[in-house]
Amino acid sequence: MDMPTVAIVGRPNVGKSTLFNRLVGKKLALVDDRPGVTRDRREGDVAFGGLHFRVIDTAGLEESDAATLMGRMRMQTEAAILAADVVLFVIDARAGVLPADQPFAELVRRAGCPVILIANKAEGGTGLAGAYEAFTLGLGDPIPFSAEHGEGLGELHEALKGVLPKPDPEDDEDEDAPGGRSLKVAIVGRPNAGKSTLINRMLGEDRLLVGPEAGITRDSISLDWEWRGRKIKLHDTAGMRRRARIDDKLEKLAVSDGLRAVRFAEVVVVLLDATIPFEKQDLTIIDLVESEGRAVVIGLNKWDLVADQPGLLKELREDCTRLLPQVRGVAVVPLSGLAGEGLDKLMQAVVQASEVWDKRISTSRINDWLSEATSRNPPPAVSGRRIKIRYATQVKSRPPHFALFGNQLNALPKSYTRYLVNGLREAFELPGTPIRLSLRTSQNPFDKG
């Protein structure tokens, strides 16, 4: 069963991460401690008084130019808001409502999903004036709350109980149905990449409206299908364009629906037009899918139009390795939705990608690899003291997420973490899948490595 998603948003330093840790439990809140990593949002699964949901901790909302680091952080937070079923909007009750809160309250209102307003840092009744001031944001009644001390959890539970979507009975049926659970696959790409044509060919019928005009599909359509006895739930989505180019309100809703389909998929097929592949928007879409932690397969559609160019496939696969190092080894499959060519190879790649995404590796194997990797290329020294990685384990799959423990890991250069990620990918055969790496520095002051 797919869990609903709850996004925690608000200005920096209002206590979002403390609330996140309170909901998931500190031991589960393994996050990437590397400085400067802004693409990944912290996620955790929550069991809260009979409620089950996935919570996302987002970067602090700040007004910034889109080209800046803060601007990119804001864009990722906006993507989380669009994909969420419920938004927890957090303010600092002691500081009260600040001018910076207003535009972001408007952003959350426009998203159209339920919002729960949390006036944090109101422990022991302090900050109640700021909590009451939060009424001016127009987001409903604020819950006086203390993430640090757990005050207000009962009120938050009641509020969530009233707005979280009910479980989809279809998903429960899938678990026990003949052939097992359906593999959820989303087809995404730029407008007019041929997504609906491809799905029609898979289904063997003209189930979806197609045509030469870009943007015919307006919403995310879910379709049941079977491939070689394997149950597949296909999601066709509206073409994704940069938000600055979207003026039509309906299309904005369609794009947000596409983002939701990505979040609920297990494997995402990013369909490229083989006649104009790896456009900037294609790379942005693949980056979004990777940042959401979904398994990725790249389909080169309309291959019949370029198949007469010798060496093109090899060249495009090399381009993929160069342009998309974060999904190194991703399957790149030439196909033609119109002619029905390459569909079997595409589905083989999809099933294989789901197996890699779901892979678990024993701790002993990981530490054998770690010992060899650090012997071959030791971590650098910081202020005369060598960084030491003592231990590694896989904390979760879907996608593979590894935690490293040691001293001074927050000073580990990005180049070295890339070396480790590439090593994990190669040693344990994890091509194409997103890999998460959490760095946990020892808190023991007597641990001198």
Coordinates of C-alpha atoms in Angstrom, one line a residue:
M1 CA 0.0 0.0 0.0
D2 CA 1.3 3.4 -0.9
M3 CA 1.6 5.7 2.1
P4 CA 0.4 9.3 1.9
T5 CA 3.0 12.0 2.1
V6 CA 3.3 14.8 4.6
A7 CA 5.7 17.7 3.9
I8 CA 7.1 19.9 6.7
V9 CA 7.7 23.5 5.4
G10 CA 8.5 26.9 6.8
R11 CA 11.2 29.5 7.1
P12 CA 14.7 28.4 8.2
N13 CA 15.2 27.7 12.0
V14 CA 11.6 27.4 12.9
G15 CA 12.1 23.8 14.1
K16 CA 11.2 21.7 11.1
S17 CA 14.0 19.1 11.6
T18 CA 13.2 18.8 15.2
L19 CA 9.6 18.0 14.3
F20 CA 10.8 15.6 11.7
N21 CA 12.9 13.8 14.3
R22 CA 10.0 13.8 16.7
L23 CA 7.7 12.1 14.2
V24 CA 10.1 9.5 12.9
G25 CA 12.2 8.9 16.0
K26 CA 15.8 10.1 16.1
K27 CA 17.3 6.7 15.3
L28 CA 15.4 6.5 12.0
A29 CA 16.3 10.1 11.0
L30 CA 19.5 9.2 9.2
V31 CA 20.4 12.1 6.9
D32 CA 23.2 13.1 4.7
D33 CA 25.5 15.3 6.8
R34 CA 27.7 16.5 3.9
P35 CA 27.7 20.3 3.7
G36 CA 26.2 21.7 0.5
V37 CA 24.0 18.8 -0.4
T38 CA 20.6 20.4 -1.2
R39 CA 19.1 18.1 -3.7
D40 CA 18.0 15.4 -1.3
R41 CA 15.1 16.0 1.1
R42 CA 15.0 14.1 4.3
E43 CA 12.4 11.4 4.4
G44 CA 11.1 9.0 7.0
D45 CA 8.2 6.6 7.5
V46 CA 5.9 7.4 10.4
A47 CA 3.6 5.2 12.5
F48 CA 1.8 7.7 14.7
G49 CA -1.2 6.4 16.8
G50 CA -2.6 4.2 14.0
L51 CA -1.7 6.7 11.2
H52 CA 0.9 5.6 8.7
F53 CA 2.5 8.2 6.4
R54 CA 5.8 9.3 4.9
V55 CA 7.1 12.6 6.2
I56 CA 9.5 14.9 4.2
D57 CA 11.7 17.5 5.9
T58 CA 12.4 20.3 3.4
A59 CA 14.9 23.1 3.1
G60 CA 13.9 26.4 4.8
L61 CA 11.9 28.6 2.5
E62 CA 13.6 31.9 1.5
E63 CA 13.0 34.3 -1.3
S64 CA 15.9 33.8 -3.7
D65 CA 16.8 34.0 -7.3
A66 CA 16.2 30.6 -9.0
A67 CA 19.9 30.4 -10.2
T68 CA 21.3 30.6 -6.7
L69 CA 21.8 27.8 -4.2
M70 CA 19.0 29.0 -2.0
G71 CA 16.8 29.4 -5.1
R72 CA 17.4 25.7 -6.0
M73 CA 16.6 24.7 -2.4
R74 CA 13.3 26.7 -2.7
M75 CA 12.5 24.9 -5.9
Q76 CA 13.0 21.5 -4.3
T77 CA 10.7 22.6 -1.4
E78 CA 8.1 23.7 -3.9
A79 CA 8.3 20.3 -5.6
A80 CA 7.8 18.6 -2.2
I81 CA 4.7 20.8 -1.5
L82 CA 3.2 19.9 -4.9
A83 CA 3.8 16.2 -4.3
A84 CA 2.4 16.2 -0.7
D85 CA -1.0 15.0 0.4
V86 CA -0.8 17.2 3.5
V87 CA 1.5 20.2 4.4
L88 CA 2.6 21.0 7.9
F89 CA 3.4 24.8 7.8
V90 CA 5.7 25.6 10.8
I91 CA 6.2 29.1 12.3
D92 CA 8.2 30.1 15.3
A93 CA 5.6 31.1 17.9
R94 CA 8.2 33.1 19.9
A95 CA 9.1 35.2 16.9
G96 CA 5.5 35.5 15.7
V97 CA 4.4 35.9 12.1
L98 CA 7.2 37.7 10.1
P99 CA 6.8 39.3 6.7
A100 CA 8.7 36.5 5.2
D101 CA 6.0 34.0 6.3
Q102 CA 3.3 35.6 4.1
P103 CA 4.5 34.8 0.6
F104 CA 5.1 31.2 1.5
A105 CA 1.7 30.9 3.2
E106 CA 0.3 32.0 -0.2
L107 CA 2.4 29.4 -2.0
V108 CA 1.1 26.6 0.3
R109 CA -2.5 27.9 -0.2
R110 CA -2.1 27.8 -4.0
A111 CA -0.9 24.1 -3.8
G112 CA -4.5 23.2 -3.0
C113 CA -3.8 20.4 -0.5
P114 CA -4.8 20.4 3.2
V115 CA -2.6 22.5 5.5
I116 CA -2.0 22.2 9.2
L117 CA -0.5 25.3 10.8
I118 CA 2.0 24.6 13.6
A119 CA 3.1 27.3 16.0
N120 CA 6.3 25.7 17.2
K121 CA 8.4 26.6 20.3
A122 CA 5.3 27.3 22.3
E123 CA 6.4 25.1 25.2
G124 CA 4.9 25.8 28.6
G125 CA 2.6 28.4 27.2
T126 CA 5.4 30.7 26.0
G127 CA 4.8 32.2 22.6
L128 CA 1.1 31.9 22.7
A129 CA 0.7 35.5 21.5
G130 CA 2.7 34.5 18.4
A131 CA 0.6 31.4 18.0
Y132 CA -2.6 33.5 18.0
E133 CA -1.0 35.9 15.5
A134 CA -0.7 33.0 13.1
F135 CA -4.4 33.3 12.4
T136 CA -3.5 36.2 10.1
L137 CA -1.8 33.7 7.7
G138 CA -5.2 32.4 6.6
L139 CA -4.2 28.8 7.0
G140 CA -6.7 27.9 9.7
D141 CA -6.4 27.4 13.5
P142 CA -2.7 27.1 14.6
I143 CA -1.7 24.3 16.9
P144 CA 0.5 25.6 19.8
F145 CA 3.3 23.1 19.7
S146 CA 6.8 22.1 21.0
A147 CA 8.7 19.8 18.8
E148 CA 11.5 19.8 21.4
H149 CA 9.3 18.6 24.3
G150 CA 6.5 16.8 22.4
E151 CA 3.7 19.2 23.5
G152 CA 0.8 19.4 21.1
L153 CA 1.2 15.8 19.6
G154 CA -2.4 14.9 20.5
E155 CA -3.8 17.9 18.7
L156 CA -1.5 17.2 15.7
H157 CA -2.7 13.6 15.6
E158 CA -6.3 14.7 15.5
A159 CA -5.6 17.2 12.8
L160 CA -3.8 14.6 10.6
K161 CA -6.5 12.0 11.2
G162 CA -9.0 14.4 9.7
V163 CA -7.0 15.2 6.5
L164 CA -4.8 12.2 5.6
P165 CA -6.3 10.3 2.6
K166 CA -7.8 6.9 3.3
P167 CA -5.8 3.8 2.1
D168 CA -6.6 2.8 -1.5
P169 CA -8.3 -0.6 -1.3
E170 CA -6.9 -1.4 -4.8
D171 CA -3.4 -1.5 -3.3
D172 CA -4.5 -4.0 -0.6
E173 CA -6.0 -6.2 -3.3
D174 CA -2.8 -6.1 -5.3
E175 CA -0.8 -7.7 -2.4
D176 CA -2.8 -10.9 -2.4
A177 CA -3.8 -11.0 -6.0
P178 CA -2.7 -13.9 -8.3
G179 CA 0.7 -12.9 -9.8
G180 CA 1.5 -10.8 -6.7
R181 CA 1.7 -7.1 -6.1
S182 CA 1.6 -4.8 -9.1
L183 CA 4.9 -3.1 -10.0
K184 CA 4.1 0.7 -10.3
V185 CA 5.7 2.3 -13.3
A186 CA 5.3 5.9 -14.3
I187 CA 6.1 7.1 -17.8
V188 CA 7.3 10.7 -17.8
G189 CA 9.0 13.1 -20.2
R190 CA 8.8 16.4 -22.1
P191 CA 5.5 17.2 -23.9
N192 CA 5.2 15.2 -27.2
A193 CA 7.9 12.7 -26.3
G194 CA 5.4 10.0 -27.2
K195 CA 4.3 8.8 -23.8
S196 CA 0.6 8.0 -24.6
T197 CA 1.5 6.4 -27.9
L198 CA 3.9 4.1 -26.1
I199 CA 1.3 3.1 -23.5
N200 CA -1.3 2.5 -26.2
R201 CA 1.2 0.1 -27.9
M202 CA 1.9 -1.7 -24.6
L203 CA -1.9 -2.2 -24.0
G204 CA -2.6 -3.1 -27.6
E205 CA -5.4 -0.6 -27.9
D206 CA -5.9 3.1 -28.3
R207 CA -6.7 3.7 -24.7
L208 CA -5.2 7.2 -24.5
L209 CA -5.8 10.2 -26.7
V210 CA -2.7 11.0 -28.8
G211 CA -1.9 13.5 -31.5
P212 CA 0.8 15.7 -33.0
E213 CA 0.0 18.6 -30.6
A214 CA 2.1 18.7 -27.4
G215 CA 0.4 18.6 -24.1
I216 CA -2.7 16.5 -24.9
T217 CA -2.5 14.5 -21.7
R218 CA -3.8 16.6 -18.9
D219 CA -3.7 14.3 -15.9
S220 CA -1.9 11.3 -14.5
I221 CA -3.8 8.2 -15.8
S222 CA -3.4 4.9 -14.0
L223 CA -3.8 1.7 -16.1
D224 CA -3.5 -2.0 -15.1
W225 CA -1.5 -4.2 -17.5
E226 CA 0.3 -7.5 -17.4
W227 CA 3.7 -8.3 -18.9
R228 CA 4.9 -11.9 -18.9
G229 CA 2.6 -12.7 -16.1
R230 CA 3.8 -9.8 -14.0
K231 CA 1.2 -7.3 -12.9
I232 CA 2.1 -3.7 -13.9
K233 CA 0.3 -0.5 -12.9
L234 CA 1.1 2.1 -15.6
H235 CA 0.9 5.8 -15.0
D236 CA 0.8 8.1 -18.1
T237 CA 1.6 11.6 -17.1
A238 CA 1.3 15.1 -18.6
G239 CA 4.4 16.4 -20.3
M240 CA 6.7 18.2 -17.8
R241 CA 7.9 21.6 -18.7
R242 CA 9.8 24.3 -16.7
R243 CA 7.4 26.1 -14.5
A244 CA 8.4 29.5 -15.9
R245 CA 6.9 28.3 -19.3
I246 CA 3.6 27.2 -17.8
D247 CA 0.9 29.9 -17.9
D248 CA -2.2 27.7 -18.1
K249 CA -3.6 26.9 -14.7
L250 CA -4.9 23.5 -15.8
E251 CA -1.4 22.5 -17.1
K252 CA 0.1 23.6 -13.8
L253 CA -2.2 21.1 -12.0
A254 CA -1.3 18.5 -14.6
V255 CA 2.4 18.9 -14.0
S256 CA 1.9 18.6 -10.2
D257 CA -0.1 15.5 -10.8
G258 CA 2.9 14.1 -12.8
L259 CA 5.1 14.8 -9.8
R260 CA 2.8 12.9 -7.6
A261 CA 2.9 9.9 -10.0
V262 CA 6.7 10.0 -9.8
R263 CA 6.5 9.8 -6.0
F264 CA 4.1 6.9 -6.0
A265 CA 6.0 4.9 -8.7
E266 CA 8.7 2.4 -8.1
V267 CA 10.2 2.6 -11.5
V268 CA 10.1 5.8 -13.7
V269 CA 10.6 5.5 -17.4
V270 CA 11.9 8.8 -18.6
L271 CA 11.0 9.0 -22.3
L272 CA 13.3 11.0 -24.5
D273 CA 12.8 12.0 -28.2
A274 CA 15.7 10.2 -29.9
T275 CA 15.8 12.9 -32.6
I276 CA 16.5 15.6 -29.9
P277 CA 17.7 13.7 -26.8
F278 CA 19.2 15.0 -23.6
E279 CA 17.7 18.5 -23.8
K280 CA 18.1 20.5 -20.7
Q281 CA 14.5 19.7 -19.6
D282 CA 15.2 16.0 -20.0
L283 CA 18.1 16.3 -17.6
T284 CA 16.0 18.2 -15.2
I285 CA 13.3 15.6 -15.2
I286 CA 15.8 12.8 -14.6
D287 CA 17.4 14.8 -11.8
L288 CA 13.9 15.2 -10.2
V289 CA 13.2 11.4 -10.5
E290 CA 16.6 10.7 -8.9
S291 CA 16.1 13.2 -6.1
E292 CA 12.8 11.5 -5.3
G293 CA 14.7 8.2 -5.0
R294 CA 12.9 6.3 -7.7
A295 CA 14.4 3.6 -10.0
V296 CA 15.1 5.1 -13.4
V297 CA 15.1 3.7 -17.0
I298 CA 15.7 5.9 -20.0
G299 CA 13.7 5.2 -23.1
L300 CA 14.9 6.6 -26.4
N301 CA 11.6 6.9 -28.3
K302 CA 11.2 7.4 -32.1
W303 CA 14.3 5.4 -32.6
D304 CA 13.0 4.3 -36.0
L305 CA 13.7 7.9 -37.2
V306 CA 17.4 7.7 -36.4
A307 CA 18.2 4.0 -36.5
D308 CA 20.1 4.5 -39.8
Q309 CA 22.9 6.5 -38.0
P310 CA 25.7 4.1 -37.1
G311 CA 27.3 4.4 -33.7
L312 CA 24.5 6.8 -32.5
L313 CA 23.4 4.5 -29.6
K314 CA 26.9 4.1 -28.3
E315 CA 27.4 7.9 -28.5
L316 CA 24.1 8.5 -26.6
R317 CA 25.0 6.1 -23.9
E318 CA 28.3 7.8 -23.5
D319 CA 26.5 11.2 -23.3
C320 CA 24.3 9.7 -20.6
T321 CA 27.3 8.6 -18.5
R322 CA 28.8 12.1 -18.8
L323 CA 25.6 14.1 -18.2
L324 CA 24.0 12.0 -15.5
P325 CA 26.7 10.7 -13.1
Q326 CA 24.1 10.4 -10.3
V327 CA 22.4 7.5 -12.1
R328 CA 25.6 6.0 -13.6
G329 CA 24.9 2.8 -15.5
V330 CA 21.2 3.5 -16.0
A331 CA 19.6 1.4 -18.8
V332 CA 19.2 3.3 -22.0
V333 CA 16.7 1.5 -24.3
P334 CA 16.0 2.4 -27.9
L335 CA 12.4 1.9 -28.9
S336 CA 9.5 3.1 -31.0
G337 CA 6.1 3.4 -29.4
L338 CA 4.5 4.0 -32.8
A339 CA 6.1 0.9 -34.5
G340 CA 6.0 -1.2 -31.4
E341 CA 9.7 -1.9 -31.4
G342 CA 11.9 -2.4 -28.3
L343 CA 9.0 -2.7 -25.8
D344 CA 10.1 -6.1 -24.5
K345 CA 13.6 -4.8 -23.8
L346 CA 12.2 -1.8 -22.1
M347 CA 10.1 -3.9 -19.7
Q348 CA 13.1 -6.2 -19.0
A349 CA 15.1 -3.1 -18.0
V350 CA 12.2 -1.9 -15.9
V351 CA 11.9 -5.2 -13.9
Q352 CA 15.7 -5.3 -13.5
A353 CA 15.8 -1.7 -12.3
S354 CA 13.1 -2.5 -9.7
E355 CA 15.2 -5.4 -8.4
V356 CA 18.4 -3.3 -8.1
W357 CA 16.3 -0.5 -6.4
D358 CA 15.1 -3.1 -3.8
K359 CA 18.4 -4.8 -3.3
R360 CA 19.8 -5.4 0.2
I361 CA 23.5 -6.2 1.0
S362 CA 24.8 -7.8 4.2
T363 CA 26.7 -5.6 6.6
S364 CA 29.7 -8.0 6.5
R365 CA 30.0 -7.7 2.7
I366 CA 29.7 -3.9 2.9
N367 CA 32.5 -3.7 5.6
D368 CA 34.8 -6.0 3.6
W369 CA 34.3 -3.6 0.7
L370 CA 34.8 -0.6 2.9
S371 CA 38.1 -1.9 4.3
E372 CA 39.4 -2.5 0.8
A373 CA 38.2 0.8 -0.6
T374 CA 39.7 2.9 2.3
S375 CA 43.0 0.9 2.1
R376 CA 43.2 1.6 -1.7
N377 CA 42.4 5.3 -1.3
P378 CA 42.5 6.5 2.3
P379 CA 40.3 9.4 3.4
P380 CA 42.2 12.7 3.7
A381 CA 43.5 14.3 6.9
V382 CA 41.9 17.4 8.4
S383 CA 44.0 19.7 10.6
G384 CA 46.6 16.9 10.9
R385 CA 44.1 14.3 11.9
R386 CA 43.1 11.7 9.4
I387 CA 39.4 11.1 8.8
K388 CA 38.5 7.6 9.8
I389 CA 35.5 5.6 8.5
R390 CA 35.0 2.8 11.0
Y391 CA 31.8 1.0 10.0
A392 CA 29.1 0.9 7.3
T393 CA 25.7 -0.6 7.0
Q394 CA 22.7 -0.5 4.7
V395 CA 19.9 1.2 6.6
K396 CA 17.2 0.8 3.9
S397 CA 16.5 -0.1 0.3
R398 CA 14.1 1.4 -2.3
P399 CA 16.6 3.2 -3.0
P400 CA 19.7 1.6 -1.4
H401 CA 20.7 3.9 1.5
F402 CA 24.0 3.3 3.3
A403 CA 25.2 4.9 6.6
L404 CA 28.9 5.4 7.4
F405 CA 30.1 5.9 10.9
G406 CA 33.4 7.4 12.0
N407 CA 35.2 10.5 13.1
Q408 CA 35.2 14.0 11.3
L409 CA 32.9 12.6 8.5
N410 CA 31.3 16.1 8.2
A411 CA 34.7 17.2 6.8
L412 CA 34.8 14.4 4.1
P413 CA 35.2 16.1 0.7
K414 CA 32.5 15.6 -1.9
S415 CA 35.1 14.0 -4.2
Y416 CA 35.6 11.2 -1.6
T417 CA 31.9 10.6 -1.1
R418 CA 31.6 10.3 -4.9
Y419 CA 34.4 7.8 -4.8
L420 CA 32.5 5.8 -2.2
V421 CA 29.2 5.9 -4.0
N422 CA 30.8 4.8 -7.3
G423 CA 32.6 2.1 -5.4
L424 CA 29.3 0.8 -3.9
R425 CA 27.6 1.0 -7.3
E426 CA 30.4 -1.1 -8.9
A427 CA 31.1 -3.6 -6.1
F428 CA 27.4 -4.5 -5.5
E429 CA 26.1 -4.1 -9.0
L430 CA 23.8 -1.2 -8.4
P431 CA 23.6 0.4 -11.9
G432 CA 21.3 3.3 -12.6
T433 CA 19.6 3.4 -9.2
P434 CA 19.9 6.4 -6.8
I435 CA 22.2 5.7 -3.9
R436 CA 21.9 7.6 -0.6
L437 CA 24.9 8.0 1.8
S438 CA 24.5 9.2 5.4
L439 CA 27.6 10.2 7.3
R440 CA 27.4 9.8 11.1
T441 CA 30.3 11.4 13.0
S442 CA 31.1 10.0 16.5
Q443 CA 29.9 12.2 19.3
N444 CA 32.4 10.7 21.8
P445 CA 34.9 13.5 22.8
F446 CA 37.5 10.9 23.8
D447 CA 37.3 9.2 20.4
K448 CA 40.6 10.4 18.9
G449 CA 40.6 7.9 16.0

